Amino acid sequence: MMTATKLMICILAMSVSVCSAQNPPQATPPPSEPAMTQVRKCVTFIQLLCREGGQEFDVKGTGFFIGYPDSRLGVNGSFGYLVTNRHVAQCWNDSGHPMQVEHISIRLNRRQVKDDSIVQDLILNRFGNVTWILPQDDSVDLAILPIIPDIQTFDFKLIPISILIGKAELAQQEITEGESVFFAGFFYQFPGAKRMEPIVRQGIIAMMPQDKVPFLGAAEKVYLADLHVFGGNSGSPAFINLCGYHKGSFNACEDFRLLGVVNGEVSEDENFNLELTMTLKGKGRENSGVSTIVPSDELKA
């Protein structure tokens, strides 16, 4: 699905290359590396130290890298971006308001072992947040940052924009409720000590509503999935497989498409009331098993 890209000369800033990429990865995985392994390599862990009311909060979420083609960079030229949720990037509190970000970094695996470990934290800003690009529509829970880590040093994959699947193609492929969906993301309970260890979880699409769904007092364009997510999963890429049984025939293959970005869970209180909540940190409430996914159409826009 995704092969390593060749990078143009980059401007190195705070341990991360802010640059463009050439020869974006193709949709077919190399036979030497399983597709699911490549999916896990798309993921990075986002770490924030945030402050509110004199208290500091160690907050973690998920991000992934995506390549967007641009003809200004020549044939096969592409810009690279880090993608996550708006509420991760701005370190929202439980009321949906941004907290002060004192420090932000991302975590990746190196290609070479150093001191019996391959994991490394890349500092994005030691003294505050970075300048995220946010959608003009406040109801879209997405944020992007134009960066690409050094691909010669770090073992990660860039998702090509070509594998995003929007509502038009979903309808054309007759993808409806009940289809399998899975994500790779941060596992709060065991992120990995000597290597970054993303978790993979699977479920089904539960609802693809035409209307916006209420979310922390606001309405958002999201899909609902019967997919168990929890603290730290915000910003995870969610995929479907177009192979299998579709349109009256069965195809034994792997054709992964990016359905969207995980951004929340539906919690259940002691009175069995359902509430949509963020997944930055774990809650003491019952997880209903229903999660929310920001559609790829919004990410591409």
mmCIF file with all atom_site columns, N, CA and C in Angstrom, residues 109-177:
data_model
loop_
_atom_site.group_PDB
_atom_site.id
_atom_site.type_symbol
_atom_site.label_atom_id
_atom_site.label_alt_id
_atom_site.label_comp_id
_atom_site.label_asym_id
_atom_site.label_entity_id
_atom_site.label_seq_id
_atom_site.pdbx_PDB_ins_code
_atom_site.Cartn_x
_atom_site.Cartn_y
_atom_site.Cartn_z
_atom_site.occupancy
_atom_site.B_iso_or_equiv
_atom_site.pdbx_formal_charge
_atom_site.auth_seq_id
_atom_site.auth_comp_id
_atom_site.auth_asym_id
_atom_site.auth_atom_id
_atom_site.pdbx_PDB_model_num
ATOM 1   N N  . ASN A 1 109 ? 9.809   5.501  15.649 1.00 0.00 ? 109 ASN A N  1
ATOM 2   C CA . ASN A 1 109 ? 10.867  4.504  15.724 1.00 0.00 ? 109 ASN A CA 1
ATOM 3   C C  . ASN A 1 109 ? 11.973  4.838  14.730 1.00 0.00 ? 109 ASN A C  1
ATOM 4   N N  . ARG A 1 110 ? 13.224  4.725  15.181 1.00 0.00 ? 110 ARG A N  1
ATOM 5   C CA . ARG A 1 110 ? 14.366  4.892  14.283 1.00 0.00 ? 110 ARG A CA 1
ATOM 6   C C  . ARG A 1 110 ? 14.575  3.611  13.477 1.00 0.00 ? 110 ARG A C  1
ATOM 7   N N  . ARG A 1 111 ? 15.315  3.748  12.406 1.00 0.00 ? 111 ARG A N  1
ATOM 8   C CA . ARG A 1 111 ? 15.661  2.565  11.609 1.00 0.00 ? 111 ARG A CA 1
ATOM 9   C C  . ARG A 1 111 ? 16.809  1.781  12.244 1.00 0.00 ? 111 ARG A C  1
ATOM 10  N N  . GLN A 1 112 ? 17.643  2.455  13.027 1.00 0.00 ? 112 GLN A N  1
ATOM 11  C CA . GLN A 1 112 ? 18.790  1.819  13.648 1.00 0.00 ? 112 GLN A CA 1
ATOM 12  C C  . GLN A 1 112 ? 18.628  1.797  15.163 1.00 0.00 ? 112 GLN A C  1
ATOM 13  N N  . VAL A 1 113 ? 19.128  0.727  15.776 1.00 0.00 ? 113 VAL A N  1
ATOM 14  C CA . VAL A 1 113 ? 19.079  0.584  17.231 1.00 0.00 ? 113 VAL A CA 1
ATOM 15  C C  . VAL A 1 113 ? 20.138  1.480  17.870 1.00 0.00 ? 113 VAL A C  1
ATOM 16  N N  . LYS A 1 114 ? 19.769  2.149  18.947 1.00 0.00 ? 114 LYS A N  1
ATOM 17  C CA . LYS A 1 114 ? 20.691  2.975  19.714 1.00 0.00 ? 114 LYS A CA 1
ATOM 18  C C  . LYS A 1 114 ? 20.442  2.729  21.186 1.00 0.00 ? 114 LYS A C  1
ATOM 19  N N  . ASP A 1 115 ? 21.479  2.289  21.908 1.00 0.00 ? 115 ASP A N  1
ATOM 20  C CA . ASP A 1 115 ? 21.352  1.990  23.339 1.00 0.00 ? 115 ASP A CA 1
ATOM 21  C C  . ASP A 1 115 ? 20.212  1.012  23.596 1.00 0.00 ? 115 ASP A C  1
ATOM 22  N N  . ASP A 1 116 ? 20.155  -0.035 22.801 1.00 0.00 ? 116 ASP A N  1
ATOM 23  C CA . ASP A 1 116 ? 19.169  -1.108 22.953 1.00 0.00 ? 116 ASP A CA 1
ATOM 24  C C  . ASP A 1 116 ? 17.736  -0.608 22.778 1.00 0.00 ? 116 ASP A C  1
ATOM 25  N N  . SER A 1 117 ? 17.543  0.469  22.022 1.00 0.00 ? 117 SER A N  1
ATOM 26  C CA . SER A 1 117 ? 16.207  1.027  21.808 1.00 0.00 ? 117 SER A CA 1
ATOM 27  C C  . SER A 1 117 ? 16.144  1.645  20.416 1.00 0.00 ? 117 SER A C  1
ATOM 28  N N  . ILE A 1 118 ? 14.921  1.694  19.851 1.00 0.00 ? 118 ILE A N  1
ATOM 29  C CA . ILE A 1 118 ? 14.771  2.362  18.560 1.00 0.00 ? 118 ILE A CA 1
ATOM 30  C C  . ILE A 1 118 ? 13.807  3.541  18.631 1.00 0.00 ? 118 ILE A C  1
ATOM 31  N N  . VAL A 1 119 ? 13.135  3.723  19.776 1.00 0.00 ? 119 VAL A N  1
ATOM 32  C CA . VAL A 1 119 ? 12.162  4.800  19.890 1.00 0.00 ? 119 VAL A CA 1
ATOM 33  C C  . VAL A 1 119 ? 12.879  6.128  20.142 1.00 0.00 ? 119 VAL A C  1
ATOM 34  N N  . GLN A 1 120 ? 12.309  7.218  19.599 1.00 0.00 ? 120 GLN A N  1
ATOM 35  C CA . GLN A 1 120 ? 12.879  8.545  19.817 1.00 0.00 ? 120 GLN A CA 1
ATOM 36  C C  . GLN A 1 120 ? 11.777  9.594  19.785 1.00 0.00 ? 120 GLN A C  1
ATOM 37  N N  . ASP A 1 121 ? 11.875  10.559 20.695 1.00 0.00 ? 121 ASP A N  1
ATOM 38  C CA . ASP A 1 121 ? 10.951  11.685 20.728 1.00 0.00 ? 121 ASP A CA 1
ATOM 39  C C  . ASP A 1 121 ? 11.542  12.848 19.936 1.00 0.00 ? 121 ASP A C  1
ATOM 40  N N  . LEU A 1 122 ? 10.735  13.419 19.041 1.00 0.00 ? 122 LEU A N  1
ATOM 41  C CA . LEU A 1 122 ? 11.147  14.579 18.254 1.00 0.00 ? 122 LEU A CA 1
ATOM 42  C C  . LEU A 1 122 ? 10.435  15.810 18.804 1.00 0.00 ? 122 LEU A C  1
ATOM 43  N N  . ILE A 1 123 ? 11.201  16.764 19.284 1.00 0.00 ? 123 ILE A N  1
ATOM 44  C CA . ILE A 1 123 ? 10.621  17.969 19.866 1.00 0.00 ? 123 ILE A CA 1
ATOM 45  C C  . ILE A 1 123 ? 10.117  18.883 18.748 1.00 0.00 ? 123 ILE A C  1
ATOM 46  N N  . LEU A 1 124 ? 8.828   19.222 18.786 1.00 0.00 ? 124 LEU A N  1
ATOM 47  C CA . LEU A 1 124 ? 8.273   20.192 17.846 1.00 0.00 ? 124 LEU A CA 1
ATOM 48  C C  . LEU A 1 124 ? 8.389   21.611 18.395 1.00 0.00 ? 124 LEU A C  1
ATOM 49  N N  . ASN A 1 125 ? 8.187   21.755 19.702 1.00 0.00 ? 125 ASN A N  1
ATOM 50  C CA . ASN A 1 125 ? 8.368   23.051 20.361 1.00 0.00 ? 125 ASN A CA 1
ATOM 51  C C  . ASN A 1 125 ? 8.554   22.808 21.853 1.00 0.00 ? 125 ASN A C  1
ATOM 52  N N  . ARG A 1 126 ? 9.667   23.257 22.408 1.00 0.00 ? 126 ARG A N  1
ATOM 53  C CA . ARG A 1 126 ? 9.935   23.086 23.836 1.00 0.00 ? 126 ARG A CA 1
ATOM 54  C C  . ARG A 1 126 ? 9.184   24.100 24.694 1.00 0.00 ? 126 ARG A C  1
ATOM 55  N N  . PHE A 1 127 ? 8.727   25.189 24.075 1.00 0.00 ? 127 PHE A N  1
ATOM 56  C CA . PHE A 1 127 ? 8.186   26.299 24.856 1.00 0.00 ? 127 PHE A CA 1
ATOM 57  C C  . PHE A 1 127 ? 6.811   26.744 24.368 1.00 0.00 ? 127 PHE A C  1
ATOM 58  N N  . GLY A 1 128 ? 6.013   25.815 23.916 1.00 0.00 ? 128 GLY A N  1
ATOM 59  C CA . GLY A 1 128 ? 4.675   26.153 23.468 1.00 0.00 ? 128 GLY A CA 1
ATOM 60  C C  . GLY A 1 128 ? 4.187   25.197 22.397 1.00 0.00 ? 128 GLY A C  1
ATOM 61  N N  . ASN A 1 129 ? 3.158   25.626 21.672 1.00 0.00 ? 129 ASN A N  1
ATOM 62  C CA . ASN A 1 129 ? 2.578   24.806 20.621 1.00 0.00 ? 129 ASN A CA 1
ATOM 63  C C  . ASN A 1 129 ? 3.201   25.154 19.277 1.00 0.00 ? 129 ASN A C  1
ATOM 64  N N  . VAL A 1 130 ? 2.796   24.449 18.234 1.00 0.00 ? 130 VAL A N  1
ATOM 65  C CA . VAL A 1 130 ? 3.209   24.759 16.872 1.00 0.00 ? 130 VAL A CA 1
ATOM 66  C C  . VAL A 1 130 ? 2.027   25.391 16.136 1.00 0.00 ? 130 VAL A C  1
ATOM 67  N N  . THR A 1 131 ? 2.278   25.911 14.951 1.00 0.00 ? 131 THR A N  1
ATOM 68  C CA . THR A 1 131 ? 1.236   26.599 14.190 1.00 0.00 ? 131 THR A CA 1
ATOM 69  C C  . THR A 1 131 ? 0.481   25.587 13.331 1.00 0.00 ? 131 THR A C  1
ATOM 70  N N  . TRP A 1 132 ? -0.548  24.994 13.914 1.00 0.00 ? 132 TRP A N  1
ATOM 71  C CA . TRP A 1 132 ? -1.374  24.032 13.189 1.00 0.00 ? 132 TRP A CA 1
ATOM 72  C C  . TRP A 1 132 ? -2.242  24.741 12.150 1.00 0.00 ? 132 TRP A C  1
ATOM 73  N N  . ILE A 1 133 ? -2.516  24.053 11.053 1.00 0.00 ? 133 ILE A N  1
ATOM 74  C CA . ILE A 1 133 ? -3.481  24.526 10.063 1.00 0.00 ? 133 ILE A CA 1
ATOM 75  C C  . ILE A 1 133 ? -4.825  23.878 10.402 1.00 0.00 ? 133 ILE A C  1
ATOM 76  N N  . LEU A 1 134 ? -5.842  24.728 10.640 1.00 0.00 ? 134 LEU A N  1
ATOM 77  C CA . LEU A 1 134 ? -7.143  24.251 11.082 1.00 0.00 ? 134 LEU A CA 1
ATOM 78  C C  . LEU A 1 134 ? -8.206  24.552 10.030 1.00 0.00 ? 134 LEU A C  1
ATOM 79  N N  . PRO A 1 135 ? -9.251  23.710 9.923  1.00 0.00 ? 135 PRO A N  1
ATOM 80  C CA . PRO A 1 135 ? -10.356 23.989 8.995  1.00 0.00 ? 135 PRO A CA 1
ATOM 81  C C  . PRO A 1 135 ? -11.079 25.276 9.382  1.00 0.00 ? 135 PRO A C  1
ATOM 82  N N  . GLN A 1 136 ? -11.585 25.990 8.374  1.00 0.00 ? 136 GLN A N  1
ATOM 83  C CA . GLN A 1 136 ? -12.376 27.195 8.661  1.00 0.00 ? 136 GLN A CA 1
ATOM 84  C C  . GLN A 1 136 ? -13.669 26.852 9.375  1.00 0.00 ? 136 GLN A C  1
ATOM 85  N N  . ASP A 1 137 ? -14.209 25.680 9.100  1.00 0.00 ? 137 ASP A N  1
ATOM 86  C CA . ASP A 1 137 ? -15.413 25.205 9.766  1.00 0.00 ? 137 ASP A CA 1
ATOM 87  C C  . ASP A 1 137 ? -15.023 24.664 11.146 1.00 0.00 ? 137 ASP A C  1
ATOM 88  N N  . ASP A 1 138 ? -15.446 25.335 12.209 1.00 0.00 ? 138 ASP A N  1
ATOM 89  C CA . ASP A 1 138 ? -15.081 24.934 13.565 1.00 0.00 ? 138 ASP A CA 1
ATOM 90  C C  . ASP A 1 138 ? -15.617 23.564 13.953 1.00 0.00 ? 138 ASP A C  1
ATOM 91  N N  . SER A 1 139 ? -16.604 23.070 13.223 1.00 0.00 ? 139 SER A N  1
ATOM 92  C CA . SER A 1 139 ? -17.187 21.774 13.571 1.00 0.00 ? 139 SER A CA 1
ATOM 93  C C  . SER A 1 139 ? -16.362 20.603 13.031 1.00 0.00 ? 139 SER A C  1
ATOM 94  N N  . VAL A 1 140 ? -15.333 20.883 12.227 1.00 0.00 ? 140 VAL A N  1
ATOM 95  C CA . VAL A 1 140 ? -14.483 19.825 11.667 1.00 0.00 ? 140 VAL A CA 1
ATOM 96  C C  . VAL A 1 140 ? -13.303 19.606 12.610 1.00 0.00 ? 140 VAL A C  1
ATOM 97  N N  . ASP A 1 141 ? -13.246 18.448 13.225 1.00 0.00 ? 141 ASP A N  1
ATOM 98  C CA . ASP A 1 141 ? -12.253 18.149 14.258 1.00 0.00 ? 141 ASP A CA 1
ATOM 99  C C  . ASP A 1 141 ? -10.972 17.593 13.634 1.00 0.00 ? 141 ASP A C  1
ATOM 100 N N  . LEU A 1 142 ? -10.275 18.441 12.874 1.00 0.00 ? 142 LEU A N  1
ATOM 101 C CA . LEU A 1 142 ? -9.032  18.054 12.216 1.00 0.00 ? 142 LEU A CA 1
ATOM 102 C C  . LEU A 1 142 ? -7.997  19.163 12.359 1.00 0.00 ? 142 LEU A C  1
ATOM 103 N N  . ALA A 1 143 ? -6.724  18.774 12.289 1.00 0.00 ? 143 ALA A N  1
ATOM 104 C CA . ALA A 1 143 ? -5.615  19.730 12.273 1.00 0.00 ? 143 ALA A CA 1
ATOM 105 C C  . ALA A 1 143 ? -4.461  19.093 11.515 1.00 0.00 ? 143 ALA A C  1
ATOM 106 N N  . ILE A 1 144 ? -3.720  19.897 10.749 1.00 0.00 ? 144 ILE A N  1
ATOM 107 C CA . ILE A 1 144 ? -2.572  19.381 10.014 1.00 0.00 ? 144 ILE A CA 1
ATOM 108 C C  . ILE A 1 144 ? -1.375  20.295 10.225 1.00 0.00 ? 144 ILE A C  1
ATOM 109 N N  . LEU A 1 145 ? -0.186  19.720 10.051 1.00 0.00 ? 145 LEU A N  1
ATOM 110 C CA . LEU A 1 145 ? 1.061   20.462 10.189 1.00 0.00 ? 145 LEU A CA 1
ATOM 111 C C  . LEU A 1 145 ? 1.996   20.021 9.074  1.00 0.00 ? 145 LEU A C  1
ATOM 112 N N  . PRO A 1 146 ? 2.544   20.958 8.266  1.00 0.00 ? 146 PRO A N  1
ATOM 113 C CA . PRO A 1 146 ? 3.396   20.581 7.131  1.00 0.00 ? 146 PRO A CA 1
ATOM 114 C C  . PRO A 1 146 ? 4.802   20.175 7.571  1.00 0.00 ? 146 PRO A C  1
ATOM 115 N N  . ILE A 1 147 ? 4.954   18.928 8.016  1.00 0.00 ? 147 ILE A N  1
ATOM 116 C CA . ILE A 1 147 ? 6.265   18.412 8.401  1.00 0.00 ? 147 ILE A CA 1
ATOM 117 C C  . ILE A 1 147 ? 6.435   16.980 7.910  1.00 0.00 ? 147 ILE A C  1
ATOM 118 N N  . ILE A 1 148 ? 7.683   16.604 7.669  1.00 0.00 ? 148 ILE A N  1
ATOM 119 C CA . ILE A 1 148 ? 8.038   15.214 7.405  1.00 0.00 ? 148 ILE A CA 1
ATOM 120 C C  . ILE A 1 148 ? 9.340   14.932 8.145  1.00 0.00 ? 148 ILE A C  1
ATOM 121 N N  . PRO A 1 149 ? 9.361   13.975 9.058  1.00 0.00 ? 149 PRO A N  1
ATOM 122 C CA . PRO A 1 149 ? 10.624  13.589 9.688  1.00 0.00 ? 149 PRO A CA 1
ATOM 123 C C  . PRO A 1 149 ? 11.595  13.031 8.648  1.00 0.00 ? 149 PRO A C  1
ATOM 124 N N  . ASP A 1 150 ? 12.853  12.955 9.003  1.00 0.00 ? 150 ASP A N  1
ATOM 125 C CA . ASP A 1 150 ? 13.883  12.430 8.108  1.00 0.00 ? 150 ASP A CA 1
ATOM 126 C C  . ASP A 1 150 ? 13.616  10.956 7.844  1.00 0.00 ? 150 ASP A C  1
ATOM 127 N N  . ILE A 1 151 ? 13.248  10.639 6.623  1.00 0.00 ? 151 ILE A N  1
ATOM 128 C CA . ILE A 1 151 ? 12.854  9.269  6.292  1.00 0.00 ? 151 ILE A CA 1
ATOM 129 C C  . ILE A 1 151 ? 14.045  8.318  6.248  1.00 0.00 ? 151 ILE A C  1
ATOM 130 N N  . GLN A 1 152 ? 15.269  8.861  6.177  1.00 0.00 ? 152 GLN A N  1
ATOM 131 C CA . GLN A 1 152 ? 16.450  8.006  6.239  1.00 0.00 ? 152 GLN A CA 1
ATOM 132 C C  . GLN A 1 152 ? 16.729  7.573  7.675  1.00 0.00 ? 152 GLN A C  1
ATOM 133 N N  . THR A 1 153 ? 16.294  8.371  8.632  1.00 0.00 ? 153 THR A N  1
ATOM 134 C CA . THR A 1 153 ? 16.537  8.083  10.051 1.00 0.00 ? 153 THR A CA 1
ATOM 135 C C  . THR A 1 153 ? 15.388  7.340  10.695 1.00 0.00 ? 153 THR A C  1
ATOM 136 N N  . PHE A 1 154 ? 14.159  7.698  10.328 1.00 0.00 ? 154 PHE A N  1
ATOM 137 C CA . PHE A 1 154 ? 12.988  7.163  11.021 1.00 0.00 ? 154 PHE A CA 1
ATOM 138 C C  . PHE A 1 154 ? 12.193  6.214  10.129 1.00 0.00 ? 154 PHE A C  1
ATOM 139 N N  . ASP A 1 155 ? 11.675  5.157  10.746 1.00 0.00 ? 155 ASP A N  1
ATOM 140 C CA . ASP A 1 155 ? 10.972  4.093  10.036 1.00 0.00 ? 155 ASP A CA 1
ATOM 141 C C  . ASP A 1 155 ? 9.472   4.376  10.070 1.00 0.00 ? 155 ASP A C  1
ATOM 142 N N  . PHE A 1 156 ? 8.987   5.151  9.096  1.00 0.00 ? 156 PHE A N  1
ATOM 143 C CA . PHE A 1 156 ? 7.566   5.486  9.039  1.00 0.00 ? 156 PHE A CA 1
ATOM 144 C C  . PHE A 1 156 ? 7.101   5.487  7.593  1.00 0.00 ? 156 PHE A C  1
ATOM 145 N N  . LYS A 1 157 ? 5.797   5.471  7.406  1.00 0.00 ? 157 LYS A N  1
ATOM 146 C CA . LYS A 1 157 ? 5.181   5.457  6.084  1.00 0.00 ? 157 LYS A CA 1
ATOM 147 C C  . LYS A 1 157 ? 4.334   6.704  5.874  1.00 0.00 ? 157 LYS A C  1
ATOM 148 N N  . LEU A 1 158 ? 4.314   7.162  4.650  1.00 0.00 ? 158 LEU A N  1
ATOM 149 C CA . LEU A 1 158 ? 3.509   8.316  4.255  1.00 0.00 ? 158 LEU A CA 1
ATOM 150 C C  . LEU A 1 158 ? 2.282   7.807  3.500  1.00 0.00 ? 158 LEU A C  1
ATOM 151 N N  . ILE A 1 159 ? 1.083   8.124  3.980  1.00 0.00 ? 159 ILE A N  1
ATOM 152 C CA . ILE A 1 159 ? -0.146  7.691  3.311  1.00 0.00 ? 159 ILE A CA 1
ATOM 153 C C  . ILE A 1 159 ? -0.390  8.571  2.088  1.00 0.00 ? 159 ILE A C  1
ATOM 154 N N  . PRO A 1 160 ? -0.502  7.995  0.897  1.00 0.00 ? 160 PRO A N  1
ATOM 155 C CA . PRO A 1 160 ? -0.793  8.831  -0.276 1.00 0.00 ? 160 PRO A CA 1
ATOM 156 C C  . PRO A 1 160 ? -2.245  9.293  -0.270 1.00 0.00 ? 160 PRO A C  1
ATOM 157 N N  . ILE A 1 161 ? -2.473  10.534 -0.691 1.00 0.00 ? 161 ILE A N  1
ATOM 158 C CA . ILE A 1 161 ? -3.822  11.098 -0.701 1.00 0.00 ? 161 ILE A CA 1
ATOM 159 C C  . ILE A 1 161 ? -4.756  10.278 -1.599 1.00 0.00 ? 161 ILE A C  1
ATOM 160 N N  . SER A 1 162 ? -4.168  9.506  -2.512 1.00 0.00 ? 162 SER A N  1
ATOM 161 C CA . SER A 1 162 ? -4.966  8.736  -3.466 1.00 0.00 ? 162 SER A CA 1
ATOM 162 C C  . SER A 1 162 ? -5.777  7.626  -2.809 1.00 0.00 ? 162 SER A C  1
ATOM 163 N N  . ILE A 1 163 ? -5.419  7.204  -1.583 1.00 0.00 ? 163 ILE A N  1
ATOM 164 C CA . ILE A 1 163 ? -6.179  6.122  -0.962 1.00 0.00 ? 163 ILE A CA 1
ATOM 165 C C  . ILE A 1 163 ? -7.297  6.639  -0.065 1.00 0.00 ? 163 ILE A C  1
ATOM 166 N N  . LEU A 1 164 ? -7.455  7.967  0.044  1.00 0.00 ? 164 LEU A N  1
ATOM 167 C CA . LEU A 1 164 ? -8.610  8.491  0.772  1.00 0.00 ? 164 LEU A CA 1
ATOM 168 C C  . LEU A 1 164 ? -9.884  8.127  0.017  1.00 0.00 ? 164 LEU A C  1
ATOM 169 N N  . ILE A 1 165 ? -10.909 7.705  0.726  1.00 0.00 ? 165 ILE A N  1
ATOM 170 C CA . ILE A 1 165 ? -12.173 7.363  0.079  1.00 0.00 ? 165 ILE A CA 1
ATOM 171 C C  . ILE A 1 165 ? -13.275 8.258  0.636  1.00 0.00 ? 165 ILE A C  1
ATOM 172 N N  . GLY A 1 166 ? -13.894 9.031  -0.271 1.00 0.00 ? 166 GLY A N  1
ATOM 173 C CA . GLY A 1 166 ? -14.949 9.957  0.111  1.00 0.00 ? 166 GLY A CA 1
ATOM 174 C C  . GLY A 1 166 ? -16.324 9.358  -0.062 1.00 0.00 ? 166 GLY A C  1
ATOM 175 N N  . LYS A 1 167 ? -17.330 10.149 0.253  1.00 0.00 ? 167 LYS A N  1
ATOM 176 C CA . LYS A 1 167 ? -18.701 9.644  0.237  1.00 0.00 ? 167 LYS A CA 1
ATOM 177 C C  . LYS A 1 167 ? -19.153 9.222  -1.154 1.00 0.00 ? 167 LYS A C  1
ATOM 178 N N  . ALA A 1 168 ? -18.682 9.931  -2.193 1.00 0.00 ? 168 ALA A N  1
ATOM 179 C CA . ALA A 1 168 ? -19.079 9.581  -3.560 1.00 0.00 ? 168 ALA A CA 1
ATOM 180 C C  . ALA A 1 168 ? -18.578 8.194  -3.937 1.00 0.00 ? 168 ALA A C  1
ATOM 181 N N  . GLU A 1 169 ? -17.299 7.916  -3.639 1.00 0.00 ? 169 GLU A N  1
ATOM 182 C CA . GLU A 1 169 ? -16.754 6.597  -3.981 1.00 0.00 ? 169 GLU A CA 1
ATOM 183 C C  . GLU A 1 169 ? -17.321 5.513  -3.068 1.00 0.00 ? 169 GLU A C  1
ATOM 184 N N  . LEU A 1 170 ? -17.600 5.853  -1.817 1.00 0.00 ? 170 LEU A N  1
ATOM 185 C CA . LEU A 1 170 ? -18.233 4.880  -0.926 1.00 0.00 ? 170 LEU A CA 1
ATOM 186 C C  . LEU A 1 170 ? -19.575 4.425  -1.491 1.00 0.00 ? 170 LEU A C  1
ATOM 187 N N  . ALA A 1 171 ? -20.341 5.383  -2.024 1.00 0.00 ? 171 ALA A N  1
ATOM 188 C CA . ALA A 1 171 ? -21.624 5.039  -2.630 1.00 0.00 ? 171 ALA A CA 1
ATOM 189 C C  . ALA A 1 171 ? -21.423 4.209  -3.890 1.00 0.00 ? 171 ALA A C  1
ATOM 190 N N  . GLN A 1 172 ? -20.415 4.581  -4.691 1.00 0.00 ? 172 GLN A N  1
ATOM 191 C CA . GLN A 1 172 ? -20.142 3.844  -5.928 1.00 0.00 ? 172 GLN A CA 1
ATOM 192 C C  . GLN A 1 172 ? -19.745 2.402  -5.631 1.00 0.00 ? 172 GLN A C  1
ATOM 193 N N  . GLN A 1 173 ? -18.948 2.215  -4.563 1.00 0.00 ? 173 GLN A N  1
ATOM 194 C CA . GLN A 1 173 ? -18.499 0.873  -4.184 1.00 0.00 ? 173 GLN A CA 1
ATOM 195 C C  . GLN A 1 173 ? -19.529 0.134  -3.332 1.00 0.00 ? 173 GLN A C  1
ATOM 196 N N  . GLU A 1 174 ? -20.668 0.788  -3.064 1.00 0.00 ? 174 GLU A N  1
ATOM 197 C CA . GLU A 1 174 ? -21.745 0.208  -2.267 1.00 0.00 ? 174 GLU A CA 1
ATOM 198 C C  . GLU A 1 174 ? -21.276 -0.163 -0.865 1.00 0.00 ? 174 GLU A C  1
ATOM 199 N N  . ILE A 1 175 ? -20.445 0.723  -0.287 1.00 0.00 ? 175 ILE A N  1
ATOM 200 C CA . ILE A 1 175 ? -19.995 0.560  1.088  1.00 0.00 ? 175 ILE A CA 1
ATOM 201 C C  . ILE A 1 175 ? -21.045 1.165  2.007  1.00 0.00 ? 175 ILE A C  1
ATOM 202 N N  . THR A 1 176 ? -21.624 0.352  2.874  1.00 0.00 ? 176 THR A N  1
ATOM 203 C CA . THR A 1 176 ? -22.689 0.814  3.764  1.00 0.00 ? 176 THR A CA 1
ATOM 204 C C  . THR A 1 176 ? -22.422 0.330  5.192  1.00 0.00 ? 176 THR A C  1
ATOM 205 N N  . GLU A 1 177 ? -23.397 0.560  6.069  1.00 0.00 ? 177 GLU A N  1
ATOM 206 C CA . GLU A 1 177 ? -23.286 0.095  7.433  1.00 0.00 ? 177 GLU A CA 1
ATOM 207 C C  . GLU A 1 177 ? -23.067 -1.421 7.471  1.00 0.00 ? 177 GLU A C  1
#
